[in-house]
CSV table of C-alpha atoms in Angstrom, one decimal:
chain,number,residue,atom,x,y,z
F,1,UNK,CA,-12.9,-15.6,11.9
F,2,UNK,CA,-13.9,-13.3,14.8
F,3,UNK,CA,-13.8,-9.6,14.2
F,4,UNK,CA,-13.5,-7.9,17.6
F,5,UNK,CA,-10.8,-5.4,16.7
F,6,UNK,CA,-11.1,-4.5,13.0
F,7,UNK,CA,-14.6,-3.0,13.0
F,8,UNK,CA,-14.0,-0.5,15.8
F,9,UNK,CA,-10.6,0.4,14.3
F,10,UNK,CA,-12.5,1.3,11.0
F,11,UNK,CA,-15.1,3.3,12.9
F,12,UNK,CA,-12.4,5.2,14.8
F,13,UNK,CA,-10.4,5.9,11.6
F,14,UNK,CA,-13.6,7.3,9.8
F,15,UNK,CA,-14.3,9.5,12.8
F,16,UNK,CA,-10.8,10.9,12.8
F,17,UNK,CA,-11.1,11.5,9.0
F,18,UNK,CA,-14.3,13.5,9.6
F,19,UNK,CA,-12.7,15.5,12.4
F,20,UNK,CA,-9.8,16.4,10.1
F,21,UNK,CA,-12.1,17.1,7.2
F,22,UNK,CA,-10.2,14.8,4.8
F,23,UNK,CA,-11.7,14.9,1.4
F,24,UNK,CA,-11.7,11.2,0.5
F,25,UNK,CA,-12.8,10.0,-3.0
F,26,UNK,CA,-13.1,6.3,-3.6
F,27,UNK,CA,-13.9,5.0,-7.1
F,28,UNK,CA,-14.0,1.5,-8.6
F,29,UNK,CA,-14.8,-0.5,-5.4
F,30,UNK,CA,-17.3,-2.5,-7.5
F,31,UNK,CA,-14.3,-4.3,-8.9
F,32,UNK,CA,-13.7,-5.9,-5.5
F,33,UNK,CA,-15.7,-9.2,-5.2
F,34,UNK,CA,-18.3,-9.2,-2.6
F,35,UNK,CA,-17.3,-12.7,-1.5
F,36,UNK,CA,-14.3,-15.0,-2.0
F,37,UNK,CA,-10.6,-14.4,-2.1
F,38,UNK,CA,-8.7,-11.6,-3.9
F,39,UNK,CA,-5.3,-10.0,-3.9
F,40,UNK,CA,-5.2,-6.2,-3.9
F,41,UNK,CA,-1.9,-4.7,-5.1
F,42,UNK,CA,-1.6,-1.0,-4.2
F,43,UNK,CA,1.1,1.6,-4.8
F,44,UNK,CA,3.0,2.7,-1.7
F,45,UNK,CA,3.7,6.4,-0.9
F,46,UNK,CA,2.9,6.7,2.8
F,47,UNK,CA,3.1,5.0,6.1
F,48,UNK,CA,-0.7,5.3,6.2
F,49,UNK,CA,-1.5,3.5,2.9
F,50,UNK,CA,-2.8,0.4,4.5
F,51,UNK,CA,-5.5,2.4,6.2
F,52,UNK,CA,-6.7,4.0,3.0
F,53,UNK,CA,-6.3,0.9,0.9
F,54,UNK,CA,-8.5,-0.9,3.4
F,55,UNK,CA,-10.9,2.0,3.2
F,56,UNK,CA,-11.1,1.5,-0.6
F,57,UNK,CA,-12.4,-2.0,-0.1
F,58,UNK,CA,-14.8,-1.1,2.7
F,59,UNK,CA,-17.7,0.0,0.4
F,60,UNK,CA,-17.6,-3.5,-1.1
F,61,UNK,CA,-18.1,-4.9,2.4
F,62,UNK,CA,-14.6,-6.4,2.6
F,63,UNK,CA,-11.9,-6.3,5.3
F,64,UNK,CA,-8.4,-6.5,3.9
F,65,UNK,CA,-5.7,-8.6,5.5
F,66,UNK,CA,-2.4,-6.8,4.8
F,67,UNK,CA,1.0,-8.4,4.5
F,68,UNK,CA,3.3,-6.1,6.6
F,69,UNK,CA,6.9,-6.4,7.9
F,70,UNK,CA,7.3,-8.3,11.1
F,71,UNK,CA,8.7,-5.3,13.0
F,72,UNK,CA,5.2,-3.7,12.9
F,73,UNK,CA,3.9,-6.7,14.8
F,74,UNK,CA,6.7,-6.6,17.3
F,75,UNK,CA,5.8,-3.0,18.3
F,76,UNK,CA,4.0,-2.8,21.7
F,77,UNK,CA,1.2,-0.5,20.3
F,78,UNK,CA,0.7,-1.6,16.7
F,79,UNK,CA,1.4,-5.2,17.3
F,80,UNK,CA,-1.8,-6.1,19.2
F,81,UNK,CA,-3.8,-4.2,16.7
F,82,UNK,CA,-2.2,-5.9,13.7
F,83,UNK,CA,-2.7,-9.3,15.2
F,84,UNK,CA,-6.3,-8.5,16.2
F,85,UNK,CA,-7.1,-7.5,12.7
F,86,UNK,CA,-5.6,-10.7,11.4
F,87,UNK,CA,-2.9,-9.1,9.2
F,88,UNK,CA,0.0,-11.2,8.0
F,89,UNK,CA,3.5,-10.6,9.3
F,90,UNK,CA,6.3,-10.8,6.8
F,91,UNK,CA,9.7,-12.0,8.0
F,92,UNK,CA,12.3,-11.0,5.3
F,93,UNK,CA,14.5,-13.9,6.5
F,94,UNK,CA,11.7,-16.4,6.3
F,95,UNK,CA,9.4,-15.3,3.6
F,96,UNK,CA,7.9,-18.8,3.0
F,97,UNK,CA,5.9,-18.7,6.2
F,98,UNK,CA,4.2,-15.4,5.3
F,99,UNK,CA,3.5,-16.7,1.8
F,100,UNK,CA,1.8,-19.8,3.2
F,101,UNK,CA,-0.2,-17.7,5.6
F,102,UNK,CA,-1.4,-15.5,2.8
F,103,UNK,CA,-2.4,-18.4,0.6
F,104,UNK,CA,-4.3,-19.9,3.5
F,105,UNK,CA,-6.2,-16.6,4.0
F,106,UNK,CA,-6.9,-16.3,0.2
F,107,UNK,CA,-8.2,-19.9,0.0
F,108,UNK,CA,-10.4,-19.2,3.0
F,109,UNK,CA,-12.1,-16.4,1.1
F,110,UNK,CA,-10.2,-13.4,2.5
F,111,UNK,CA,-8.9,-10.3,0.6
F,112,UNK,CA,-5.2,-9.9,1.0
F,113,UNK,CA,-3.5,-6.6,0.5
F,114,UNK,CA,0.1,-6.2,-0.7
F,115,UNK,CA,2.4,-3.3,-1.5
F,116,UNK,CA,4.3,-5.0,-4.3
F,117,UNK,CA,6.9,-2.3,-4.4
F,118,UNK,CA,8.0,-3.5,-0.9
F,119,UNK,CA,9.0,0.0,0.3
F,120,UNK,CA,7.6,3.5,0.1
F,121,UNK,CA,8.4,5.2,-3.2
F,122,UNK,CA,10.2,8.5,-2.6
F,123,UNK,CA,9.6,9.6,-6.2
F,124,UNK,CA,5.8,9.0,-5.8
F,125,UNK,CA,5.9,6.9,-9.0
F,126,UNK,CA,5.4,3.2,-9.0
F,127,UNK,CA,8.6,1.4,-8.4
F,128,UNK,CA,9.6,-1.9,-9.9
F,129,UNK,CA,7.5,-4.8,-8.6
F,130,UNK,CA,8.2,-8.5,-8.2
F,131,UNK,CA,5.9,-11.3,-9.3
F,132,UNK,CA,4.9,-12.4,-5.7
F,133,UNK,CA,1.4,-10.9,-5.9
F,134,UNK,CA,0.8,-12.6,-9.2
F,135,UNK,CA,2.1,-15.9,-7.9
F,136,UNK,CA,-0.2,-15.7,-4.9
F,137,UNK,CA,-3.3,-14.9,-7.0
F,138,UNK,CA,-2.5,-17.9,-9.4
F,139,UNK,CA,-1.8,-20.3,-6.5
F,140,UNK,CA,-5.1,-19.4,-4.8
F,141,UNK,CA,-7.0,-19.1,-8.0
F,142,UNK,CA,-8.3,-15.6,-7.1
F,143,UNK,CA,-8.4,-12.2,-9.0
F,144,UNK,CA,-5.6,-9.7,-8.8
F,145,UNK,CA,-6.8,-6.2,-8.3
F,146,UNK,CA,-4.7,-3.1,-8.9
F,147,UNK,CA,-5.3,-0.1,-6.7
F,148,UNK,CA,-3.8,3.4,-6.3
F,149,UNK,CA,-3.8,6.0,-3.5
F,150,UNK,CA,-2.8,9.6,-3.9
F,151,UNK,CA,-2.5,12.4,-1.3
F,152,UNK,CA,-1.6,10.2,1.6
F,153,UNK,CA,2.0,11.2,1.3
F,154,UNK,CA,1.1,14.7,2.4
F,155,UNK,CA,0.1,13.3,5.8
F,156,UNK,CA,3.1,11.0,6.6
F,157,UNK,CA,5.8,9.7,4.3
F,158,UNK,CA,9.4,8.7,4.4
F,159,UNK,CA,11.8,11.5,5.1
F,160,UNK,CA,9.1,14.0,6.0
F,161,UNK,CA,7.6,15.2,9.3
F,162,UNK,CA,4.2,13.7,10.2
F,163,UNK,CA,1.3,16.0,9.4
F,164,UNK,CA,-1.4,13.7,10.8
F,165,UNK,CA,-3.5,16.6,12.0
F,166,UNK,CA,-3.4,18.5,8.7
F,167,UNK,CA,-7.0,19.5,7.9
F,168,UNK,CA,-8.8,19.2,4.6
F,169,UNK,CA,-6.2,17.1,2.7
F,170,UNK,CA,-7.7,15.4,-0.4
F,171,UNK,CA,-7.1,11.7,-0.7
F,172,UNK,CA,-7.9,9.8,-3.9
F,173,UNK,CA,-8.4,6.0,-3.9
F,174,UNK,CA,-8.9,4.3,-7.3
F,175,UNK,CA,-9.6,0.6,-7.8
F,176,UNK,CA,-8.8,-0.9,-11.2
F,177,UNK,CA,-10.4,-3.8,-13.1
F,178,UNK,CA,-9.3,-7.2,-11.8
F,179,UNK,CA,-6.7,-9.3,-13.6
F,180,UNK,CA,-7.1,-13.1,-13.8
F,181,UNK,CA,-3.6,-14.6,-14.1
F,182,UNK,CA,-3.4,-18.4,-14.4
F,183,UNK,CA,-0.9,-21.2,-14.4
F,184,UNK,CA,1.2,-21.2,-17.6
F,185,UNK,CA,1.3,-17.4,-17.9
F,186,UNK,CA,4.6,-15.6,-17.9
F,187,UNK,CA,4.5,-14.3,-14.4
F,188,UNK,CA,7.1,-11.6,-15.0
F,189,UNK,CA,5.1,-10.3,-17.9
F,190,UNK,CA,1.9,-10.3,-15.8
F,191,UNK,CA,3.8,-8.4,-13.1
F,192,UNK,CA,4.8,-5.8,-15.8
F,193,UNK,CA,1.2,-5.4,-16.8
F,194,UNK,CA,0.2,-5.0,-13.1
F,195,UNK,CA,2.8,-2.3,-12.8
F,196,UNK,CA,1.5,-0.5,-15.9
F,197,UNK,CA,-2.1,-0.7,-14.5
F,198,UNK,CA,-1.1,0.6,-11.1
F,199,UNK,CA,0.9,3.5,-12.7
F,200,UNK,CA,-2.0,4.3,-15.0
F,201,UNK,CA,-4.3,4.6,-11.9
F,202,UNK,CA,-1.7,6.8,-10.1
F,203,UNK,CA,-1.4,9.0,-13.2
F,204,UNK,CA,-5.2,9.4,-13.3
F,205,UNK,CA,-5.3,10.2,-9.6
F,206,UNK,CA,-2.6,12.8,-10.1
F,207,UNK,CA,-4.5,14.4,-13.0
F,208,UNK,CA,-7.7,14.6,-11.1
F,209,UNK,CA,-6.2,15.7,-7.8
F,210,UNK,CA,-7.9,19.0,-6.8
F,211,UNK,CA,-4.7,20.7,-5.5
F,212,UNK,CA,-2.0,22.0,-7.8
F,213,UNK,CA,1.3,20.3,-6.9
F,214,UNK,CA,3.6,22.4,-9.1
F,215,UNK,CA,6.8,23.1,-7.1
F,216,UNK,CA,5.6,21.0,-4.2
F,217,UNK,CA,7.7,18.3,-2.5
F,218,UNK,CA,4.8,15.8,-2.7
F,219,UNK,CA,4.5,16.1,-6.5
F,220,UNK,CA,6.7,13.8,-8.7
F,221,UNK,CA,9.4,15.5,-10.7
F,222,UNK,CA,7.9,14.7,-14.1
F,223,UNK,CA,4.8,16.7,-13.1
F,224,UNK,CA,6.7,19.8,-11.9
F,225,UNK,CA,7.2,18.8,-8.3
F,226,UNK,CA,10.4,18.7,-6.3
F,227,UNK,CA,10.2,15.0,-5.3
F,228,UNK,CA,13.3,13.0,-6.2
F,229,UNK,CA,13.4,11.4,-9.6
F,230,UNK,CA,13.1,7.6,-9.7
F,231,UNK,CA,16.9,7.4,-10.1
F,232,UNK,CA,17.6,9.8,-7.2
F,233,UNK,CA,15.1,7.9,-5.1
F,234,UNK,CA,16.8,4.6,-5.8
F,235,UNK,CA,20.1,6.1,-4.8
F,236,UNK,CA,18.6,7.2,-1.5
F,237,UNK,CA,17.1,3.7,-1.0
F,238,UNK,CA,20.4,2.1,-1.7
F,239,UNK,CA,22.1,4.3,0.9
F,240,UNK,CA,19.5,3.5,3.4
F,241,UNK,CA,19.9,-0.3,2.8
F,242,UNK,CA,23.7,0.0,3.2
F,243,UNK,CA,23.3,1.9,6.5
F,244,UNK,CA,20.8,-0.7,7.8
F,245,UNK,CA,23.1,-3.5,6.9
F,246,UNK,CA,26.0,-1.8,8.6
F,247,UNK,CA,24.0,-1.2,11.7
F,248,UNK,CA,22.9,-4.8,11.8
F,249,UNK,CA,26.5,-6.0,11.4
F,250,UNK,CA,27.6,-3.8,14.4
F,251,UNK,CA,24.8,-5.2,16.5
F,252,UNK,CA,25.8,-8.7,15.8
């Protein structure tokens, strides 16, 4: 497919990173196949994760097509960019169409990126994930690759003011060894293993992060930070879902 939009967006993003002096470390990109389809499953801690997940695949010469909520495509600014980069809209009320589009991309040799947690993790640990990424990889007969990003939450995350112009922020991007699920596997068990691998990558990124997060809002509670615990984060998410449902009911 034609790539008129994606390459200049990458160039612009890299230029911005240089201006901001972001200290970006990418490791494991050799696990991403140079050709053919693959599913990348990354943790989700920031509104900017798709940029850095895509950056993690760039040394392998691959462009990642992300599955993102339909509302992003409806926005007057982000919509044309998302469509121009051939990302895949996800309509929560009609998930089948996005699944079919993702399979078509995978079978066409594309790399598809998913955030299997569905929403940003307020606790900065890996939330429960469903088996959708596993099922896609199996149906398309492509590898499933775990990935982790860390540090992106310091730039822009849920419930915090944007600090997009914060200089010198370290960002760690780790790519894990591919998994090769196949038909007949217990998909829920494979999803559990994927979760474990993603969390292990996040744990490693946190250990190797060059800034001490003790007492900081962006550090998970179990590492001495003040981020919500997973239980507290789930309660906040539940309250947000209830508020969203109530707002939708009023609009209808």
